[in-house]
PDB file of C-alpha atoms in Angstrom:
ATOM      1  CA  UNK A   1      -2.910   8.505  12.243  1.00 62.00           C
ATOM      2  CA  UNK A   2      -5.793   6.549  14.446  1.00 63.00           C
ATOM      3  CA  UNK A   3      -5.101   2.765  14.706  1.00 87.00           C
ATOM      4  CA  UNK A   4      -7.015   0.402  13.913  1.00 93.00           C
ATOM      5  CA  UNK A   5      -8.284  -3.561  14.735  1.00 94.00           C
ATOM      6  CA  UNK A   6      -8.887  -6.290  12.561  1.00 96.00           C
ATOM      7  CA  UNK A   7      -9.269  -9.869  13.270  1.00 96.00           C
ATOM      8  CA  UNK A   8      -6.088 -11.968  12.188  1.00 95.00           C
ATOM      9  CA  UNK A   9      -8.168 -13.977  10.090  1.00 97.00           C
ATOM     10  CA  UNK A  10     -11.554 -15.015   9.041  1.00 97.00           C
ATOM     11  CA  UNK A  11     -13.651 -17.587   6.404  1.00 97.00           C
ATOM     12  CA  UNK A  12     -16.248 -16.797   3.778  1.00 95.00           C
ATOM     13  CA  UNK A  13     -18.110 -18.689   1.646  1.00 96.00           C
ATOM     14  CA  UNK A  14     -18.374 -18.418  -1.872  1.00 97.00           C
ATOM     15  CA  UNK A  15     -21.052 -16.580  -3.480  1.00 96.00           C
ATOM     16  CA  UNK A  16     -22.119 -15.415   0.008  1.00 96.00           C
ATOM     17  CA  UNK A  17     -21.109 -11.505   1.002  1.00 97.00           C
ATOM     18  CA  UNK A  18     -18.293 -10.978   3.069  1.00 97.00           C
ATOM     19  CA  UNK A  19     -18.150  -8.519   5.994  1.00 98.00           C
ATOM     20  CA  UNK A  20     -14.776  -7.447   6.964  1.00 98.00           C
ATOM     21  CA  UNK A  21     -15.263  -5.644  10.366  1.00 97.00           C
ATOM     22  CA  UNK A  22     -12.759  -2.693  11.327  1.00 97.00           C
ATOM     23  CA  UNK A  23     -12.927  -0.711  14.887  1.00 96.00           C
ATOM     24  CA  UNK A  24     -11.148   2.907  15.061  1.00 94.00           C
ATOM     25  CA  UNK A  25     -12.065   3.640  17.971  1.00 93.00           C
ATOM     26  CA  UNK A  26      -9.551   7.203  18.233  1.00 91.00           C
ATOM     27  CA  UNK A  27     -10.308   8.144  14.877  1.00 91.00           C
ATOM     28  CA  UNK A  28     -10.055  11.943  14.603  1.00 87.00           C
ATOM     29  CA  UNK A  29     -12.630  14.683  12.497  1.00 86.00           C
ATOM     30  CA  UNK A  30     -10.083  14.818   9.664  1.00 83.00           C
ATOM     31  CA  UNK A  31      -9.318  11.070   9.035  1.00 88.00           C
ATOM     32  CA  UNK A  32     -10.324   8.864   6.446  1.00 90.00           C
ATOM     33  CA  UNK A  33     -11.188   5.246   6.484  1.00 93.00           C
ATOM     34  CA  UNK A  34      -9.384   3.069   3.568  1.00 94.00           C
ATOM     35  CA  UNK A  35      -9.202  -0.409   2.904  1.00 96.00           C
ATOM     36  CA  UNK A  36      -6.767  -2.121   0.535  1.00 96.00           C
ATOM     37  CA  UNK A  37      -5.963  -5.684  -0.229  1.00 97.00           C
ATOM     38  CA  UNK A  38      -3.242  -7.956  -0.991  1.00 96.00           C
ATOM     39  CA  UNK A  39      -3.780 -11.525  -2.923  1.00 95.00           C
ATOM     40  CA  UNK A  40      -0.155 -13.373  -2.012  1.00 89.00           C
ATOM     41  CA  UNK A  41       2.600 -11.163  -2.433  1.00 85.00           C
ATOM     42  CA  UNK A  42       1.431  -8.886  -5.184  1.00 93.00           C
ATOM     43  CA  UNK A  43       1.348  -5.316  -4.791  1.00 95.00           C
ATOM     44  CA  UNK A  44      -1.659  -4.165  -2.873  1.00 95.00           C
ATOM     45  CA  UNK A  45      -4.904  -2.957  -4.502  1.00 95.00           C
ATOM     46  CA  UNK A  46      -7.212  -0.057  -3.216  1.00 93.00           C
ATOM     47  CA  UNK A  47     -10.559  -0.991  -3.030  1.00 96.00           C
ATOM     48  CA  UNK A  48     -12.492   2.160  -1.462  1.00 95.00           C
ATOM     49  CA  UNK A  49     -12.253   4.883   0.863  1.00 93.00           C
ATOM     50  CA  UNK A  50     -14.568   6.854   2.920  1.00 93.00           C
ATOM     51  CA  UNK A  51     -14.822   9.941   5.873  1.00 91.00           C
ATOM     52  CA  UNK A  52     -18.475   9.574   6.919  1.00 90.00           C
ATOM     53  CA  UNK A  53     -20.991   8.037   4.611  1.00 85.00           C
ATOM     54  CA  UNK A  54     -20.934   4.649   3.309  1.00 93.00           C
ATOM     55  CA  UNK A  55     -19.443   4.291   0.041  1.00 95.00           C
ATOM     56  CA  UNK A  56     -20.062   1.512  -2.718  1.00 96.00           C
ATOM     57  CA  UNK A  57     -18.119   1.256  -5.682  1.00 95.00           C
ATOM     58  CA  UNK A  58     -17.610  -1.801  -7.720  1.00 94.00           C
ATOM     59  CA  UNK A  59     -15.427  -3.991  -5.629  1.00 94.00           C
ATOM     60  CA  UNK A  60     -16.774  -3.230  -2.315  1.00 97.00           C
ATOM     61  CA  UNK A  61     -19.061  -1.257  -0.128  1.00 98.00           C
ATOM     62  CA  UNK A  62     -17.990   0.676   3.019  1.00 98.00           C
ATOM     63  CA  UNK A  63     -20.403   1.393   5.785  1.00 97.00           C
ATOM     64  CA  UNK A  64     -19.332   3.707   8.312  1.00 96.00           C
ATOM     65  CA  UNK A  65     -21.185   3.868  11.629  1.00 96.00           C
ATOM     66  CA  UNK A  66     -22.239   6.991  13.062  1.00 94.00           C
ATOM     67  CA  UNK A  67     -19.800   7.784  15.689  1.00 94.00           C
ATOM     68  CA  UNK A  68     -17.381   7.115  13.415  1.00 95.00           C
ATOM     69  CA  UNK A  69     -15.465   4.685  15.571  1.00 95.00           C
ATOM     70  CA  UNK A  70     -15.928   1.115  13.194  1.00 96.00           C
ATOM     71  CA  UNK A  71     -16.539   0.494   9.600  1.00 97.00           C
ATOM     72  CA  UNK A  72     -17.430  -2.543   7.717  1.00 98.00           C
ATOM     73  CA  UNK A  73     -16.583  -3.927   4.136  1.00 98.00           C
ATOM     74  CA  UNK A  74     -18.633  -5.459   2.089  1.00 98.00           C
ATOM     75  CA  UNK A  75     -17.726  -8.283  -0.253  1.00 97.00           C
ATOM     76  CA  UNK A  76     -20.906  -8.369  -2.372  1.00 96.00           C
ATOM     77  CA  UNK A  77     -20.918 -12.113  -3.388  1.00 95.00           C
ATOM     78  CA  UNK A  78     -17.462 -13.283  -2.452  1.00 96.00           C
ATOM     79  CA  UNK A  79     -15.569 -15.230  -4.944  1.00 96.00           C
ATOM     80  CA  UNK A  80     -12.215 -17.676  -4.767  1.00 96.00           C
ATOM     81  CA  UNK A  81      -9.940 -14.471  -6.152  1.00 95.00           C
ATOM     82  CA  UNK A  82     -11.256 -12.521  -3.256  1.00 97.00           C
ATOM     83  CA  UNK A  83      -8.975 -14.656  -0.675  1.00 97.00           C
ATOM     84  CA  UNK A  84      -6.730 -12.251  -0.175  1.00 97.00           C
ATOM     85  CA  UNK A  85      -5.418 -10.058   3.362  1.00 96.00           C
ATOM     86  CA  UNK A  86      -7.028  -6.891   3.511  1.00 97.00           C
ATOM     87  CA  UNK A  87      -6.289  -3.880   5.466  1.00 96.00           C
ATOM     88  CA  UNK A  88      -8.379  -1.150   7.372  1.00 96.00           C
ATOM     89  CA  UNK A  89      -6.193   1.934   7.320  1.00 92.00           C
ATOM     90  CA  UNK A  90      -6.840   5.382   9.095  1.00 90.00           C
ATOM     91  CA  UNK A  91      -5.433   8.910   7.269  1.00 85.00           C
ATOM     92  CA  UNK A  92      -5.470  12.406   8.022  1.00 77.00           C
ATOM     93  CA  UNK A  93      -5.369  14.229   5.051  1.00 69.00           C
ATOM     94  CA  UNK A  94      -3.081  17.112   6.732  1.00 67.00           C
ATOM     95  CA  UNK A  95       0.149  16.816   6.122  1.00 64.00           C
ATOM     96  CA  UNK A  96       1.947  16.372   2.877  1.00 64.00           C
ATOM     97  CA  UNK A  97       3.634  12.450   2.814  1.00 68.00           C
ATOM     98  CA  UNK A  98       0.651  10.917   1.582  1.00 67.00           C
ATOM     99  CA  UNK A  99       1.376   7.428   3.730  1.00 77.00           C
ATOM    100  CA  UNK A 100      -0.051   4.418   4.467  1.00 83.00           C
ATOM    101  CA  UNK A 101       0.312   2.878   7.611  1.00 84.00           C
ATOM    102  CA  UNK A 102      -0.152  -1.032   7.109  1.00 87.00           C
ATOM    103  CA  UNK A 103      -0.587  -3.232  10.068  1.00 87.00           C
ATOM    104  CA  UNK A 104      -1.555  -7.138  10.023  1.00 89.00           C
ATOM    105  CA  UNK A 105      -4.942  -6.792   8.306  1.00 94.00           C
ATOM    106  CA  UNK A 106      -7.015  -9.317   8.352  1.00 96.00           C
ATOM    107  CA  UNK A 107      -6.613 -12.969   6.110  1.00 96.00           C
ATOM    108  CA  UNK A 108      -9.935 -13.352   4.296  1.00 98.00           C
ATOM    109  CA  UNK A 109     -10.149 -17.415   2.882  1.00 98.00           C
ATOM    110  CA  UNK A 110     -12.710 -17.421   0.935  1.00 97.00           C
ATOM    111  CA  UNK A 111     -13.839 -21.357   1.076  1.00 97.00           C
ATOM    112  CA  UNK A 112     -16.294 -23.064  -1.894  1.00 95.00           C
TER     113      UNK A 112
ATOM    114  CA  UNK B   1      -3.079   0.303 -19.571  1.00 87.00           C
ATOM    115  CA  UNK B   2      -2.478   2.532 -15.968  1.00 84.00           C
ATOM    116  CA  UNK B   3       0.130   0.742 -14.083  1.00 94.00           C
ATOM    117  CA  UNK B   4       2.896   1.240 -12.086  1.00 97.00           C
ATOM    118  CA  UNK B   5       6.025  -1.040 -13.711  1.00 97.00           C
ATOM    119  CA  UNK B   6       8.763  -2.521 -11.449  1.00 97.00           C
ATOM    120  CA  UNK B   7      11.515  -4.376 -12.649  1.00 97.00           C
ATOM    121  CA  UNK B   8      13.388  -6.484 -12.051  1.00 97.00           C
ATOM    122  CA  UNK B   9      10.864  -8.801 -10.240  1.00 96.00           C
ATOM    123  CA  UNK B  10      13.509 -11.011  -8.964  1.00 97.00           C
ATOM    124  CA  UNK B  11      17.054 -10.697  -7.974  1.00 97.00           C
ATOM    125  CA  UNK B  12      19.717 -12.511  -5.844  1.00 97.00           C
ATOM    126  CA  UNK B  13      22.750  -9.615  -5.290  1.00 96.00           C
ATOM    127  CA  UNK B  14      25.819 -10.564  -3.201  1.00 97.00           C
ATOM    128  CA  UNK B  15      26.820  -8.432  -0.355  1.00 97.00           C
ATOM    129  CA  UNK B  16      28.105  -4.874  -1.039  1.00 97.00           C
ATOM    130  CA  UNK B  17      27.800  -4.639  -5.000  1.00 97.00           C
ATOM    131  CA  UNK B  18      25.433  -1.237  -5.828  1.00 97.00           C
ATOM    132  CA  UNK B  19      22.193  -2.069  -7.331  1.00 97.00           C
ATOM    133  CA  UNK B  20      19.275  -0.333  -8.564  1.00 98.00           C
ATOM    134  CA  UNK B  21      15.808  -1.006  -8.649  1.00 98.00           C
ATOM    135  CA  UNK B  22      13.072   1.047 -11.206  1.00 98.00           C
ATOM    136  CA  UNK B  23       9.865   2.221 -10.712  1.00 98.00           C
ATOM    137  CA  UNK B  24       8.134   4.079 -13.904  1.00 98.00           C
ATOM    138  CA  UNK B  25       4.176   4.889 -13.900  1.00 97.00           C
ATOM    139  CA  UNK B  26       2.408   6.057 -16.890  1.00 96.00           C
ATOM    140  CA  UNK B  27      -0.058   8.132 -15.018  1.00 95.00           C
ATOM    141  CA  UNK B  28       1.339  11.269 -14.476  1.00 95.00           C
ATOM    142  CA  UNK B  29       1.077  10.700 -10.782  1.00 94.00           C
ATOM    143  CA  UNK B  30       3.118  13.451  -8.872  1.00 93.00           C
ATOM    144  CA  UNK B  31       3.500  11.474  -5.641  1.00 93.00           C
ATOM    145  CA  UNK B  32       5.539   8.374  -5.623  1.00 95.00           C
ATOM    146  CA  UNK B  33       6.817   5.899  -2.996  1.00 95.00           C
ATOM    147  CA  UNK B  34       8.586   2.784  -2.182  1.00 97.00           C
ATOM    148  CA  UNK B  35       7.832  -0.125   0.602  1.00 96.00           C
ATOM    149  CA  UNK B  36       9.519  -2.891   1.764  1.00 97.00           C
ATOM    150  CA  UNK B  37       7.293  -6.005   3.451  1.00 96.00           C
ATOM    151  CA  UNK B  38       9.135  -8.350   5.830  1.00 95.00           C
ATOM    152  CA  UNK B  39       7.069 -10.996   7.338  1.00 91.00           C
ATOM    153  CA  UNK B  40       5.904 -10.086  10.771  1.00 86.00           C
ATOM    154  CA  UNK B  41       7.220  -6.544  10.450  1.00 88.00           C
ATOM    155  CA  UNK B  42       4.706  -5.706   7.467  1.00 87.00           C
ATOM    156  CA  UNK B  43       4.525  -2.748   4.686  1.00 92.00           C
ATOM    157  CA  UNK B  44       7.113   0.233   5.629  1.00 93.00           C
ATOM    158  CA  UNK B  45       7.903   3.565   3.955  1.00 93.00           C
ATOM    159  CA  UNK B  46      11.228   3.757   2.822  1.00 96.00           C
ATOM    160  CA  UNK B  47      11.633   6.711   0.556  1.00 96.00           C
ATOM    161  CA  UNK B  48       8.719   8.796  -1.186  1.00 94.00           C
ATOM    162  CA  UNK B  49       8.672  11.807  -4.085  1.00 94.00           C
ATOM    163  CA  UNK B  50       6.002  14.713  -3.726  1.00 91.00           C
ATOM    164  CA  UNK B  51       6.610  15.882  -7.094  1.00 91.00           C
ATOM    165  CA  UNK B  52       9.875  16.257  -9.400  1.00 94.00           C
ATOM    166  CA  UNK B  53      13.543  16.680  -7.521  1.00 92.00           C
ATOM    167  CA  UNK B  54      11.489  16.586  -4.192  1.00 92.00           C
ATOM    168  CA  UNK B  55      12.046  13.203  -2.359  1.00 94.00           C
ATOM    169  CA  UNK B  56      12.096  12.665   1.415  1.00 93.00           C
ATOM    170  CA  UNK B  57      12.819   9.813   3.920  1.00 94.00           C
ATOM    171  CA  UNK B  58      10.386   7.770   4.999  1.00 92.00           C
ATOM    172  CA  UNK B  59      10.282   4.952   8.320  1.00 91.00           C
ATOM    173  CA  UNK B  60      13.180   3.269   7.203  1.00 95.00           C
ATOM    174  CA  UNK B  61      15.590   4.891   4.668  1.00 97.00           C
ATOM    175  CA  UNK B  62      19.052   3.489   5.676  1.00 97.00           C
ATOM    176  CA  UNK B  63      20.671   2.382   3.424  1.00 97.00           C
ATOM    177  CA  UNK B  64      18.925   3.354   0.466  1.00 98.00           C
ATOM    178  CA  UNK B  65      18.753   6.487  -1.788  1.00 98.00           C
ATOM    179  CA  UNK B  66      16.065   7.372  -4.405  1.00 98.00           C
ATOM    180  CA  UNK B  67      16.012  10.257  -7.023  1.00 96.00           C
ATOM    181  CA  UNK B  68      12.903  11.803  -9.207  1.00 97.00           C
ATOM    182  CA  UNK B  69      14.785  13.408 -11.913  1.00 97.00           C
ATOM    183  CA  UNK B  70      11.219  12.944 -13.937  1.00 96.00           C
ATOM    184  CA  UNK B  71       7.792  12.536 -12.740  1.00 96.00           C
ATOM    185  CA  UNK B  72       7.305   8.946 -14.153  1.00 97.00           C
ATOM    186  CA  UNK B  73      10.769   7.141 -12.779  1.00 98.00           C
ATOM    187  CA  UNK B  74      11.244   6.761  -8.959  1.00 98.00           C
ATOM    188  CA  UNK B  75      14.431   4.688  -8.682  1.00 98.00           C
ATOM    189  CA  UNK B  76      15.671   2.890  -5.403  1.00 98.00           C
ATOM    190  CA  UNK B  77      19.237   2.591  -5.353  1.00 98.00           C
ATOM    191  CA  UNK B  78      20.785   0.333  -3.098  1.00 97.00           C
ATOM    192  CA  UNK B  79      24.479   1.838  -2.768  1.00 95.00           C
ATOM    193  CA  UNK B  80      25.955  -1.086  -0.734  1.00 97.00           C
ATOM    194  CA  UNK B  81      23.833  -3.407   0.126  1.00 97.00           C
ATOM    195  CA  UNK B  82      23.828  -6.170   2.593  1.00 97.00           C
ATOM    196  CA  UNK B  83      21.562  -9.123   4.072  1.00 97.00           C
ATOM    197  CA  UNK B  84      18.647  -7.170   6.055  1.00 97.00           C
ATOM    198  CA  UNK B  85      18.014  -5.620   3.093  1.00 98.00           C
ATOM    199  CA  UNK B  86      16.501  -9.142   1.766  1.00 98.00           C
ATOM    200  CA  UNK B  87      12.810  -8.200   1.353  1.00 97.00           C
ATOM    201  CA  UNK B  88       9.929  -7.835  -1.093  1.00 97.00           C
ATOM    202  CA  UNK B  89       9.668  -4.078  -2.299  1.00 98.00           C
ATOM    203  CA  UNK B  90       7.129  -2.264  -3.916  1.00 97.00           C
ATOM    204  CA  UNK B  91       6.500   1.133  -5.729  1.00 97.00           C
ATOM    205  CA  UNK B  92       3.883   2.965  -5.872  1.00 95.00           C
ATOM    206  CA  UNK B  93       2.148   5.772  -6.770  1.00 95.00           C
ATOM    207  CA  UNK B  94      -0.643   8.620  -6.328  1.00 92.00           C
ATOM    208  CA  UNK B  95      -2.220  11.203  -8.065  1.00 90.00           C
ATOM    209  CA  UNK B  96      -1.142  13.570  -5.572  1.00 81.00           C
ATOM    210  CA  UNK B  97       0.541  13.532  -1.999  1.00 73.00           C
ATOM    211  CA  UNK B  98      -2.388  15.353  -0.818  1.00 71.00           C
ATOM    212  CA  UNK B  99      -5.640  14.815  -0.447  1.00 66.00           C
ATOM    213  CA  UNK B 100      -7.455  11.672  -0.640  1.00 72.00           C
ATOM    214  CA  UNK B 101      -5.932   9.638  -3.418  1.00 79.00           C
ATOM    215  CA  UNK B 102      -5.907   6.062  -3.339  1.00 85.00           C
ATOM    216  CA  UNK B 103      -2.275   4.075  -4.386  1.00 90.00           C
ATOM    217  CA  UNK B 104      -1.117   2.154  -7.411  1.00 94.00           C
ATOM    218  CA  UNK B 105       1.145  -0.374  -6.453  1.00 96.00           C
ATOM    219  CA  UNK B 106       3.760  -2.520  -8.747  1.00 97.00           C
ATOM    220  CA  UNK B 107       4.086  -5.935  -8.740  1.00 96.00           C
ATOM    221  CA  UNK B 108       6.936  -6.654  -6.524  1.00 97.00           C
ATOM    222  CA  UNK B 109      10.427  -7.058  -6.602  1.00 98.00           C
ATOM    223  CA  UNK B 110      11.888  -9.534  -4.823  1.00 97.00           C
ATOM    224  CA  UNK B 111      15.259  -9.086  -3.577  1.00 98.00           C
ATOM    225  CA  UNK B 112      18.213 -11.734  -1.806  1.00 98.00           C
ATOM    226  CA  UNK B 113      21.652 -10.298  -0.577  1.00 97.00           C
ATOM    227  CA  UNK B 114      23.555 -12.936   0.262  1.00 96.00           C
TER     228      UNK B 114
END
């Protein structure tokens, strides 16, 4: 699976939409783009997942750029719950084990 | 309501004495897995399930064992267990090991082997 880079960290404010940047540069034609959070040692959460167009869903929005090689997340209107780290993960659907390879993410404060 | 159920969520074991940890989702899901976070280190595979009686190792299975003797119970069985395997685990599950489905993750269990 392609890796990817996040920032260690970054601030929002509250009410104001969040962009979560991720760069995959070696992604491959098969690979998907997913992003998943964690609020403090709970289990992590899916929030949306995409191969080439951008995807919105409730929680989030996922723009993909072109070339494939960096994707964005979109926090609409951030909120306090949203602090939370969140991770940019690459997959190739071949294969059968069906895992996720977690790195450091990226801590999102969200700040009032 | 769809969840994935861990229990216990906290437990302090001494060195050596056999434990067991269970996993049970009400979704049907086929695929099933379990993680361990360590700070610095992150989430890691440990053991996951494609369907019923079909389990495989994942990144780091020593030391554990798992069985899917039916599609909603993943157990993780610690047979001996000893201080490195203090850690926060999680289960989860998919709808399928294929394709594009997304996780759902238990709450936790936090485990101390002293």
């Amino acid at each position: 699976d392609a890796k990817t880079t996040q920032p260690p960290s970054m601030d929002c404010a509250e009410g104001r939409a969040a962009n979560l940047p991720c760069n995959h540069s070696t992604i491959s034609g098969n690979e998907y783009v997913y992003w998943y959070r964690q609020i403090h040692s709970q289990g992590p959460q899916y929030i949306i997942h995409g191969l080439k167009n951008n995807e919105t869903n409730e929680m989030a929005s996922l723009i993909i750029t072109e070339d494939r090689k960096s994707s964005t997340l979109i926090l609409p209107h951030a909120t306090l719950r949203d602090t939370a780290v969140y991770y940019c993960i690459v997959r190739s659907l071949l294969g059968g084990n069906n895992r996720l390879a977690f790195g450091k993410g990226n801590q999102v404060v969200v700040i009032p | 309501e769809a969840q994935v159920t861990q229990n216990p969520r906290y437990l302090i074991t001494v060195t050596g004495k056999k434990l067991t940890v269970t996993c049970s989702q009400n979704m049907n899901h086929e695929y099933m897995s379990w993680y361990r976070q360590d700070p610095g280190l992150g989430l890691r595979q440990i053991y996951y399930s494609m369907n019923v009686e079909v389990t495989d190792k994942g990144d780091v299975p020593e030391g554990y064992k798992v069985s899917r003797k039916e599609k909603r119970n993943f157990p993780l069985i610690l047979e001996s267990p000893s201080p490195n395997q203090t850690s926060l685990y999680f289960c989860a599950s998919s709808l399928s090991g294929q394709g594009f489905y997304g996780y759902t993750f238990g709450s936790g269990t936090r485990l101390t082997v002293v």
